[in-house]
Short mmCIF file of C-alpha atoms and ligand atoms in Angstrom, two decimals:
data_model
loop_
_atom_site.label_atom_id
_atom_site.label_comp_id
_atom_site.label_asym_id
_atom_site.label_seq_id
_atom_site.Cartn_x
_atom_site.Cartn_y
_atom_site.Cartn_z
CA UNK A 1 -12.46 -32.70 -29.68
CA UNK A 2 -15.47 -32.53 -28.15
CA UNK A 3 -18.01 -29.86 -29.36
CA UNK A 4 -20.48 -30.78 -26.95
CA UNK A 5 -19.60 -28.39 -24.54
CA UNK A 6 -21.16 -31.24 -22.20
CA UNK A 7 -18.59 -29.32 -19.26
CA UNK A 8 -19.80 -25.76 -19.09
CA UNK A 9 -22.91 -24.90 -16.94
CA UNK A 10 -22.36 -21.89 -15.75
CA UNK A 11 -26.21 -21.26 -13.86
CA UNK A 12 -24.05 -23.67 -11.45
CA UNK A 13 -23.38 -22.43 -7.83
CA UNK A 14 -21.13 -24.66 -6.00
CA UNK A 15 -22.09 -26.05 -1.93
CA UNK A 16 -19.23 -26.50 -0.19
CA UNK A 17 -18.82 -30.20 -1.48
CA UNK A 18 -16.61 -29.70 -4.60
CA UNK A 19 -12.53 -28.75 -5.80
CA UNK A 20 -12.30 -25.01 -6.74
CA UNK A 21 -10.07 -24.42 -9.35
CA UNK A 22 -9.35 -21.03 -11.16
CA UNK A 23 -7.40 -21.54 -14.42
CA UNK A 24 -6.21 -18.85 -17.02
CA UNK A 25 -6.74 -20.72 -19.96
CA UNK A 26 -5.38 -19.40 -23.52
CA UNK A 27 -7.58 -21.14 -26.02
CA UNK A 28 -5.75 -23.21 -28.86
CA UNK A 29 -5.99 -21.01 -32.88
CA UNK A 30 -10.06 -21.99 -33.78
CA UNK A 31 -10.78 -22.75 -30.74
CA UNK A 32 -13.07 -20.24 -27.88
CA UNK A 33 -12.39 -20.46 -24.30
CA UNK A 34 -15.46 -21.84 -23.12
CA UNK A 35 -13.83 -24.72 -25.70
CA UNK A 36 -10.88 -25.10 -24.40
CA UNK A 37 -12.18 -25.04 -20.99
CA UNK A 38 -15.41 -27.48 -21.93
CA UNK A 39 -11.88 -29.91 -22.99
CA UNK A 40 -10.08 -29.10 -19.78
CA UNK A 41 -12.96 -30.05 -17.60
CA UNK A 42 -13.48 -33.28 -19.36
CA UNK A 43 -10.57 -33.91 -19.51
CA UNK A 44 -9.60 -33.83 -15.53
CA UNK A 45 -12.50 -35.59 -14.79
CA UNK A 46 -14.19 -38.39 -16.40
CA UNK A 47 -13.84 -37.77 -19.98
CA UNK A 48 -11.49 -38.34 -22.65
CA UNK A 49 -10.81 -37.00 -26.46
CA UNK A 50 -13.19 -39.54 -27.25
CA UNK A 51 -16.99 -41.07 -26.12
CA UNK A 52 -16.53 -43.69 -24.18
CA UNK A 53 -19.85 -45.77 -23.20
CA UNK A 54 -22.19 -43.33 -20.24
CA UNK A 55 -23.51 -44.60 -17.12
CA UNK A 56 -25.82 -42.17 -15.05
CA UNK A 57 -23.32 -43.12 -12.16
CA UNK A 58 -20.34 -41.53 -13.41
CA UNK A 59 -22.02 -38.92 -15.07
CA UNK A 60 -22.58 -37.16 -11.85
CA UNK A 61 -18.77 -37.02 -11.12
CA UNK A 62 -18.70 -34.51 -14.18
CA UNK A 63 -16.41 -31.30 -12.84
CA UNK A 64 -17.98 -27.86 -14.93
CA UNK A 65 -17.34 -25.16 -15.60
CA UNK A 66 -18.77 -23.05 -13.59
CA UNK A 67 -17.46 -19.65 -14.58
CA UNK A 68 -15.90 -17.82 -17.73
CA UNK A 69 -14.54 -14.47 -17.80
CA UNK A 70 -11.64 -13.33 -20.13
CA UNK A 71 -9.23 -15.86 -19.80
CA UNK A 72 -10.18 -16.55 -16.41
CA UNK A 73 -12.28 -20.49 -15.33
CA UNK A 74 -13.25 -21.90 -12.80
CA UNK A 75 -14.34 -25.58 -12.91
CA UNK A 76 -16.26 -27.36 -9.81
CA UNK A 77 -15.11 -30.56 -9.07
CA UNK A 78 -17.17 -33.39 -6.99
CA UNK A 79 -15.24 -34.17 -4.19
CA UNK A 80 -15.69 -38.05 -5.19
CA UNK A 81 -13.01 -37.74 -7.82
CA UNK A 82 -10.54 -37.40 -5.69
CA UNK A 83 -8.74 -39.25 -2.53
CA UNK A 84 -8.79 -36.75 -0.79
CA UNK A 85 -5.72 -37.30 1.29
CA UNK A 86 -3.73 -38.04 -0.97
CA UNK A 87 -2.07 -35.03 -3.25
CA UNK A 88 -0.36 -36.73 -6.23
CA UNK A 89 -3.70 -37.57 -6.73
CA UNK A 90 -5.10 -34.45 -6.49
CA UNK A 91 -2.46 -32.10 -8.73
CA UNK A 92 -2.73 -35.76 -11.23
CA UNK A 93 -6.13 -34.59 -11.80
CA UNK A 94 -6.35 -31.20 -11.51
CA UNK A 95 -2.66 -29.87 -12.33
CA UNK A 96 -2.18 -33.68 -14.57
CA UNK A 97 -2.07 -33.81 -18.63
CA UNK A 98 -3.66 -30.67 -19.22
CA UNK A 99 -1.19 -28.61 -19.06
CA UNK A 100 -0.12 -30.87 -22.49
CA UNK A 101 -3.19 -30.63 -23.91
CA UNK A 102 -3.19 -29.34 -27.91
CA UNK A 103 -6.76 -27.78 -26.94
CA UNK A 104 -4.76 -25.15 -24.72
CA UNK A 105 -1.70 -22.80 -26.39
CA UNK A 106 -0.94 -22.31 -22.53
CA UNK A 107 -2.90 -22.83 -19.11
CA UNK A 108 -1.89 -21.82 -15.71
CA UNK A 109 -3.71 -22.87 -12.90
CA UNK A 110 -4.04 -19.74 -10.63
CA UNK A 111 -5.35 -20.96 -7.33
CA UNK A 112 -7.29 -23.66 -5.99
CA UNK A 113 -9.31 -24.48 -2.71
CA UNK A 114 -10.92 -27.72 -1.12
CA UNK A 115 -13.72 -28.82 0.40
CA UNK A 116 -13.90 -29.77 3.81
CA UNK A 117 -13.97 -32.73 3.14
CA UNK A 118 -10.63 -32.41 2.18
CA UNK A 119 -8.73 -30.21 4.87
CA UNK A 120 -10.44 -32.61 7.23
CA UNK A 121 -8.08 -35.44 6.40
CA UNK A 122 -4.67 -33.40 6.85
CA UNK A 123 -3.02 -32.32 10.27
CA UNK A 124 -1.93 -29.39 8.66
CA UNK A 125 1.06 -26.75 10.00
CA UNK A 126 1.60 -28.38 13.26
CA UNK A 127 2.89 -24.95 14.93
CA UNK A 128 1.07 -22.30 13.04
CA UNK A 129 2.80 -18.71 13.89
CA UNK A 130 1.33 -18.89 17.19
CA UNK A 131 3.39 -22.04 17.92
CA UNK A 132 6.60 -20.44 16.87
CA UNK A 133 6.38 -17.62 18.21
CA UNK A 134 6.02 -19.10 21.58
CA UNK A 135 8.67 -22.26 20.80
CA UNK A 136 10.90 -19.62 20.05
CA UNK A 137 10.27 -16.79 22.20
CA UNK A 138 9.59 -14.25 19.73
CA UNK A 139 7.05 -11.34 20.27
CA UNK A 140 6.02 -8.30 18.11
CA UNK A 141 8.94 -8.61 15.09
CA UNK A 142 9.28 -10.89 12.72
CA UNK A 143 11.81 -13.46 12.66
CA UNK A 144 15.79 -12.96 11.86
CA UNK A 145 17.09 -15.95 10.28
CA UNK A 146 19.87 -16.88 7.89
CA UNK A 147 21.04 -19.65 5.44
CA UNK A 148 25.43 -20.10 6.25
CA UNK A 149 27.18 -18.69 2.72
CA UNK A 150 28.94 -20.14 1.01
CA UNK A 151 26.00 -22.07 0.03
CA UNK A 152 28.44 -25.27 -0.67
CA UNK A 153 31.63 -26.48 0.28
CA UNK A 154 31.84 -25.39 3.83
CA UNK A 155 33.40 -28.45 6.41
CA UNK A 156 31.85 -29.19 8.84
CA UNK A 157 33.43 -27.41 11.39
CA UNK A 158 32.95 -23.61 9.22
CA UNK A 159 29.53 -24.31 8.70
CA UNK A 160 29.29 -24.40 13.08
CA UNK A 161 30.90 -21.98 13.94
CA UNK A 162 29.35 -19.21 11.59
CA UNK A 163 26.09 -20.96 12.56
CA UNK A 164 27.44 -19.71 16.31
CA UNK A 165 28.43 -16.25 14.76
CA UNK A 166 25.07 -15.48 13.50
CA UNK A 167 22.71 -16.57 16.30
CA UNK A 168 25.60 -14.50 18.78
CA UNK A 169 25.15 -11.33 16.16
CA UNK A 170 21.37 -12.12 17.05
CA UNK A 171 19.38 -14.19 14.34
CA UNK A 172 16.61 -16.62 15.68
CA UNK A 173 17.21 -18.97 12.88
CA UNK A 174 20.29 -20.59 11.11
CA UNK A 175 19.18 -22.93 8.48
CA UNK A 176 21.60 -24.89 5.61
CA UNK A 177 20.87 -24.39 2.06
CA UNK A 178 18.06 -25.88 -0.19
CA UNK A 179 20.85 -28.10 -1.80
CA UNK A 180 23.31 -28.60 0.95
CA UNK A 181 22.42 -32.45 2.48
CA UNK A 182 25.12 -35.07 2.62
CA UNK A 183 28.10 -34.33 0.78
CA UNK A 184 31.38 -35.11 0.46
CA UNK A 185 33.04 -32.61 2.03
CA UNK A 186 29.71 -31.77 4.94
CA UNK A 187 28.15 -35.28 6.04
CA UNK A 188 25.08 -34.62 7.81
CA UNK A 189 25.17 -36.38 11.15
CA UNK A 190 28.34 -34.52 11.59
CA UNK A 191 27.54 -31.62 10.78
CA UNK A 192 24.05 -31.51 12.62
CA UNK A 193 25.29 -32.65 15.56
CA UNK A 194 28.03 -30.25 15.63
CA UNK A 195 25.53 -27.30 14.75
CA UNK A 196 23.32 -27.85 16.92
CA UNK A 197 25.93 -28.38 20.04
CA UNK A 198 26.38 -24.32 19.57
CA UNK A 199 22.77 -23.53 19.51
CA UNK A 200 22.81 -24.53 22.88
CA UNK A 201 25.96 -22.81 23.47
CA UNK A 202 24.34 -19.15 22.10
CA UNK A 203 21.52 -20.11 23.64
CA UNK A 204 22.91 -19.74 26.45
CA UNK A 205 25.50 -17.33 26.55
CA UNK A 206 22.66 -15.08 24.75
CA UNK A 207 19.39 -15.92 26.67
CA UNK A 208 17.00 -16.02 23.82
CA UNK A 209 16.29 -19.15 21.99
CA UNK A 210 17.80 -19.98 18.70
CA UNK A 211 16.48 -22.27 15.84
CA UNK A 212 19.23 -24.58 13.43
CA UNK A 213 16.94 -25.44 10.25
CA UNK A 214 18.38 -29.21 9.58
CA UNK A 215 18.30 -29.55 5.53
CA UNK A 216 16.46 -33.67 5.19
CA UNK A 217 15.86 -33.67 1.77
CA UNK A 218 16.55 -36.58 0.94
CA UNK A 219 14.69 -40.16 -0.41
CA UNK A 220 11.83 -40.24 1.92
CA UNK A 221 13.51 -43.28 3.79
CA UNK A 222 17.04 -41.13 4.90
CA UNK A 223 14.74 -37.88 4.78
CA UNK A 224 12.64 -39.70 7.36
CA UNK A 225 15.62 -41.30 9.11
CA UNK A 226 18.08 -37.64 9.42
CA UNK A 227 14.70 -36.36 11.17
CA UNK A 228 14.88 -38.20 13.11
CA UNK A 229 18.59 -38.03 14.57
CA UNK A 230 17.67 -34.26 14.30
CA UNK A 231 14.91 -35.03 17.04
CA UNK A 232 16.75 -36.95 18.74
CA UNK A 233 19.69 -34.63 19.50
CA UNK A 234 17.29 -31.76 20.98
CA UNK A 235 16.47 -29.86 17.66
CA UNK A 236 13.50 -27.73 17.27
CA UNK A 237 13.26 -27.31 13.63
CA UNK A 238 13.85 -29.37 9.97
CA UNK A 239 13.66 -28.06 6.40
CA UNK A 240 12.96 -29.75 3.69
CA UNK A 241 12.43 -28.72 0.50
CA UNK A 242 9.60 -29.22 -0.80
CA UNK A 243 9.31 -29.35 -4.89
CA UNK A 244 12.53 -31.09 -5.54
CA UNK A 245 11.30 -33.67 -2.98
CA UNK A 246 7.49 -34.14 -3.92
CA UNK A 247 3.82 -33.63 -2.33
CA UNK A 248 3.92 -37.26 -1.40
CA UNK A 249 7.40 -37.14 0.57
CA UNK A 250 6.21 -34.13 2.53
CA UNK A 251 2.86 -35.31 3.50
CA UNK A 252 4.87 -38.17 5.34
CA UNK A 253 7.14 -36.32 6.68
CA UNK A 254 4.24 -34.65 8.19
CA UNK A 255 2.57 -37.25 8.91
CA UNK A 256 5.39 -38.77 11.30
CA UNK A 257 4.29 -36.43 14.40
CA UNK A 258 7.67 -35.37 14.56
CA UNK A 259 7.75 -32.45 17.42
CA UNK A 260 10.09 -30.46 15.31
CA UNK A 261 8.67 -26.81 12.92
CA UNK A 262 8.96 -27.46 9.59
CA UNK A 263 10.36 -25.07 7.11
CA UNK A 264 10.08 -25.80 3.03
CA UNK A 265 12.00 -24.57 0.71
CA UNK A 266 10.72 -24.30 -2.58
CA UNK A 267 12.87 -24.26 -4.17
CA UNK A 268 12.25 -25.26 -8.38
CA UNK A 269 8.91 -23.94 -7.25
CA UNK A 270 10.01 -21.31 -10.35
CA UNK A 271 9.91 -24.09 -13.01
CA UNK A 272 6.06 -24.45 -12.19
CA UNK A 273 5.46 -20.60 -11.91
CA UNK A 274 7.72 -18.06 -13.24
CA UNK A 275 5.78 -18.50 -16.66
CA UNK A 276 2.84 -15.85 -16.13
CA UNK A 277 0.29 -17.99 -18.43
CA UNK A 278 1.32 -21.78 -18.48
CA UNK A 279 1.83 -24.25 -15.69
CA UNK A 280 0.71 -23.85 -11.82
CA UNK A 281 1.10 -20.57 -9.55
CA UNK A 282 2.81 -20.43 -6.41
CA UNK A 283 -0.59 -19.43 -4.47
CA UNK A 284 -1.52 -23.25 -5.63
CA UNK A 285 2.24 -24.30 -4.30
CA UNK A 286 1.51 -21.78 -1.21
CA UNK A 287 -2.05 -23.85 -0.37
CA UNK A 288 -0.54 -27.36 -0.83
CA UNK A 289 2.13 -26.44 1.91
CA UNK A 290 -0.04 -25.20 4.27
CA UNK A 291 -2.45 -28.11 4.06
CA UNK A 292 0.76 -30.88 4.09
CA UNK A 293 1.82 -29.12 7.17
CA UNK A 294 4.97 -26.64 6.72
CA UNK A 295 5.13 -24.64 9.23
CA UNK A 296 7.42 -21.94 7.16
CA UNK A 297 7.74 -21.64 3.62
CA UNK A 298 9.61 -19.38 1.38
CA UNK A 299 6.89 -17.04 -0.69
CA UNK A 300 9.01 -14.42 -2.21
CA UNK A 301 10.85 -11.06 -1.63
CA UNK A 302 9.48 -8.33 -4.09
CA UNK A 303 12.42 -6.18 -3.98
CA UNK A 304 15.60 -8.56 -3.37
CA UNK A 305 17.60 -10.94 -6.20
CA UNK A 306 14.38 -13.26 -7.23
CA UNK A 307 11.77 -12.47 -9.62
CA UNK A 308 8.04 -11.71 -7.87
CA UNK A 309 4.91 -8.99 -7.46
CA UNK A 310 5.32 -7.60 -4.31
CA UNK A 311 0.94 -7.25 -4.54
CA UNK A 312 0.94 -11.09 -5.42
CA UNK A 313 3.60 -12.37 -2.41
CA UNK A 314 0.89 -9.81 -0.05
CA UNK A 315 -2.01 -12.30 -1.41
CA UNK A 316 0.86 -15.36 -0.91
CA UNK A 317 1.30 -14.75 2.82
CA UNK A 318 -2.54 -14.03 3.52
CA UNK A 319 -3.13 -17.22 1.71
CA UNK A 320 -0.84 -19.10 4.20
CA UNK A 321 -1.53 -17.13 7.25
CA UNK A 322 -5.32 -16.05 7.60
CA UNK A 323 -8.00 -18.02 8.82
CA UNK A 324 -9.87 -17.09 5.95
CA UNK A 325 -9.05 -15.19 2.37
CA UNK A 326 -11.51 -13.50 -0.24
CA UNK A 327 -11.55 -13.92 -2.86
CA UNK A 328 -9.43 -11.76 -5.28
CA UNK A 329 -8.66 -11.98 -9.66
CA UNK A 330 -5.78 -13.89 -8.59
CA UNK A 331 -6.76 -15.95 -5.85
CA UNK A 332 -10.72 -18.34 -4.71
CA UNK A 333 -11.95 -18.02 -1.20
CA UNK A 334 -10.68 -20.58 1.39
CA UNK A 335 -11.61 -21.30 4.41
CA UNK A 336 -8.97 -22.79 6.17
CA UNK A 337 -11.18 -24.33 9.44
CA UNK A 338 -9.05 -25.81 12.11
CA UNK A 339 -5.78 -25.40 9.75
CA UNK A 340 -3.11 -23.59 11.46
CA UNK A 341 -1.00 -20.45 9.30
CA UNK A 342 1.69 -21.07 8.04
CA UNK A 343 4.31 -18.59 8.76
CA UNK A 344 5.95 -16.99 5.39
CA UNK A 345 9.41 -16.13 4.60
CA UNK A 346 11.53 -13.46 2.71
CA UNK A 347 14.76 -14.89 1.53
CA UNK A 348 16.65 -14.56 -1.70
CA UNK A 349 19.29 -11.37 -2.03
CA UNK A 350 18.29 -9.22 1.11
CA UNK A 351 20.49 -7.14 3.39
CA UNK A 352 19.39 -5.02 6.25
CA UNK A 353 18.79 -2.39 3.29
CA UNK A 354 15.52 -3.87 2.62
CA UNK A 355 14.08 -4.40 6.22
CA UNK A 356 12.21 -1.14 5.87
CA UNK A 357 9.95 -2.37 2.48
CA UNK A 358 9.75 -5.84 4.05
CA UNK A 359 7.74 -4.64 7.29
CA UNK A 360 5.54 -2.37 5.40
CA UNK A 361 3.86 -5.19 3.38
CA UNK A 362 4.39 -8.17 4.98
CA UNK A 363 4.14 -7.22 8.40
CA UNK A 364 5.36 -8.26 11.41
CA UNK A 365 4.37 -11.95 11.02
CA UNK A 366 7.39 -12.96 9.00
CA UNK A 367 10.75 -14.59 8.54
CA UNK A 368 13.79 -12.21 7.69
CA UNK A 369 16.27 -14.45 5.90
CA UNK A 370 19.42 -12.95 4.96
CA UNK A 371 22.68 -15.32 3.40
CA UNK A 372 24.35 -13.05 1.70
CA UNK A 373 23.74 -9.97 3.07
CA UNK A 374 24.33 -11.19 6.53
CA UNK A 375 27.95 -12.90 5.69
CA UNK A 376 28.66 -10.72 2.93
CA UNK A 377 28.86 -8.20 5.76
CA UNK A 378 32.71 -5.33 5.28
CA UNK A 379 32.68 -6.68 9.00
CA UNK A 380 32.41 -10.23 8.87
CA UNK A 381 28.95 -12.82 9.77
CA UNK A 382 28.66 -11.62 13.67
CA UNK A 383 28.29 -8.04 12.45
CA UNK A 384 26.39 -8.24 9.66
CA UNK A 385 23.34 -10.91 12.17
CA UNK A 386 23.64 -7.55 14.28
CA UNK A 387 23.29 -4.90 11.77
CA UNK A 388 20.07 -6.97 10.86
CA UNK A 389 18.55 -7.28 13.96
CA UNK A 390 19.58 -3.35 14.41
CA UNK A 391 17.36 -2.85 11.12
CA UNK A 392 14.54 -4.40 12.49
CA UNK A 393 14.53 -2.85 15.40
CA UNK A 394 15.24 0.79 13.50
CA UNK A 395 11.61 -0.17 11.53
CA UNK A 396 9.94 -1.34 15.06
CA UNK A 397 11.03 2.04 16.86
CA UNK A 398 9.72 4.23 13.66
CA UNK A 399 12.95 5.30 12.69
CA UNK A 400 14.18 5.57 9.34
CA UNK A 401 17.40 3.34 8.89
CA UNK A 402 19.59 6.47 8.66
CA UNK A 403 18.84 7.29 11.52
CA UNK A 404 18.76 4.53 13.51
CA UNK A 405 22.09 3.86 12.23
CA UNK A 406 24.14 7.31 13.44
CA UNK A 407 25.08 5.20 16.76
CA UNK A 408 24.78 1.22 15.30
CA UNK A 409 28.19 1.38 13.13
CA UNK A 410 27.25 -2.38 11.77
CA UNK A 411 24.43 -1.54 10.07
CA UNK A 412 25.65 1.82 8.84
CA UNK A 413 28.84 -0.24 7.70
CA UNK A 414 26.14 -2.57 5.39
CA UNK A 415 24.26 0.84 4.41
CA UNK A 416 27.21 2.02 3.03
CA UNK A 417 28.67 -0.95 1.69
CA UNK A 418 24.96 -2.47 -0.29
CA UNK A 419 25.00 1.29 -1.46
CA UNK A 420 21.41 2.23 0.36
CA UNK A 421 22.29 5.83 0.57
CA UNK A 422 22.66 7.54 -2.24
CA UNK A 423 26.22 9.20 -2.50
C1 LIG B 501 18.84 -16.86 -0.40
C2 LIG B 501 19.18 -18.64 -0.78
C3 LIG B 501 17.48 -18.97 -0.85
C4 LIG B 501 16.56 -18.14 -1.70
C5 LIG B 501 15.94 -19.09 -2.13
C6 LIG B 501 19.70 -18.55 -1.83
O1 LIG B 501 20.59 -16.23 -0.27
O2 LIG B 501 19.65 -18.89 0.45
O3 LIG B 501 17.66 -20.10 -0.83
O4 LIG B 501 16.82 -17.51 -0.98
O5 LIG B 501 14.49 -18.20 -2.87
O6 LIG B 501 20.05 -20.01 -1.81
O7 LIG B 501 19.65 -17.47 -3.16
P1 LIG B 501 21.13 -14.98 -0.08
P2 LIG B 501 13.30 -18.01 -2.71
O8 LIG B 501 20.58 -14.55 1.01
O9 LIG B 501 22.75 -15.02 -0.04
O10 LIG B 501 20.62 -14.34 -1.70
O11 LIG B 501 12.73 -17.80 -1.11
O12 LIG B 501 12.69 -16.72 -3.03
O13 LIG B 501 12.51 -19.32 -2.42
MG1 LIG B 502 19.39 -21.29 -0.71
#
């Protein structure tokens, strides 16, 4: 153990050339937060468990613990420690070996703030909220989306028909589920051809823009080929599971420069962020998703079937949608400069009865996505999609769902079925 505490410098004020990390640290028995923080800073920058020969030129690359407040610790990393355009490299330092150090009982990376030098190296989202709205011709309301259900097992024909019913009922976007790629029961190439045909048909019939989010998640070369195939067929969107694919693959996907929006699914994020004391927060994963250029990102609901606190979700939404964010208890200040916004997606166990809560808390710049909440409607997918759009319209009209559903049977049936009304 390094007892010198020479990675602590509480007088230091970062000046824009550092990458800042906010950690929550519970030190190992017998250590103070300060001692544990010192170990984190040295282990994630130029130190190791014992002394090695000191040379002046690398001493200036030391990470500095510059703020200690209870269990919260801020560390400034000189930008030169990193290869700017290499997300895996950055994560290997700031969220690498330190996660398993014996000097900490637990450690959680709560947030990260990138310096200008790093931001400059990334394209960021190609469309951003403005671009998505323009492409989809949707103004002043959340986008309504669905995930084809059941998530696995449907053949290509039934998948495409379900997508068509969703679009005709009123969905703007339809997405593949996170674990549908190219299985024996549903081949990727066949699926995208049929489903994109249905999107065209639905556009002609409704006069609205319809997006199909084809899941290209696969080994990186295969993923790029699949994205190319979607583009060749005139697709507007692709989707990728960012955590299971890995940030290197995600960077590659964005760097190719396809003319399609990228929707990011976060399957497996909870392995990192569910423990409030240990791991990597969703805020951090959202930071990297925006940096890497994801146009849309799942951030949770605060009300559906999956774990997530609405107040934290609100702060994550600000992080990805605003150009500047202020520091809070769980977040660091960030000026995103030229990096466009990422549109927040709420999904997971939602039905039309949840729409007022979502719009009240997360606003209009949102994708409201319902899988079971559309395809599970007692009158089928088309009615489910209609009910979802009706719920959005009710909120836009400043009417309660109860009132608005008096003359809209699809919404009423959904609300009764999912027990929105108390008996
Ligand atoms: C939702 C979903 C999404 C989750 C992901 C599912 O379906 O398709 O993957 O929303 O979670 O498979 O569960 P339902 P998150 O609408 O039928 O629940 O958005 O929190 O990342
Ligand atoms: Mg899913």
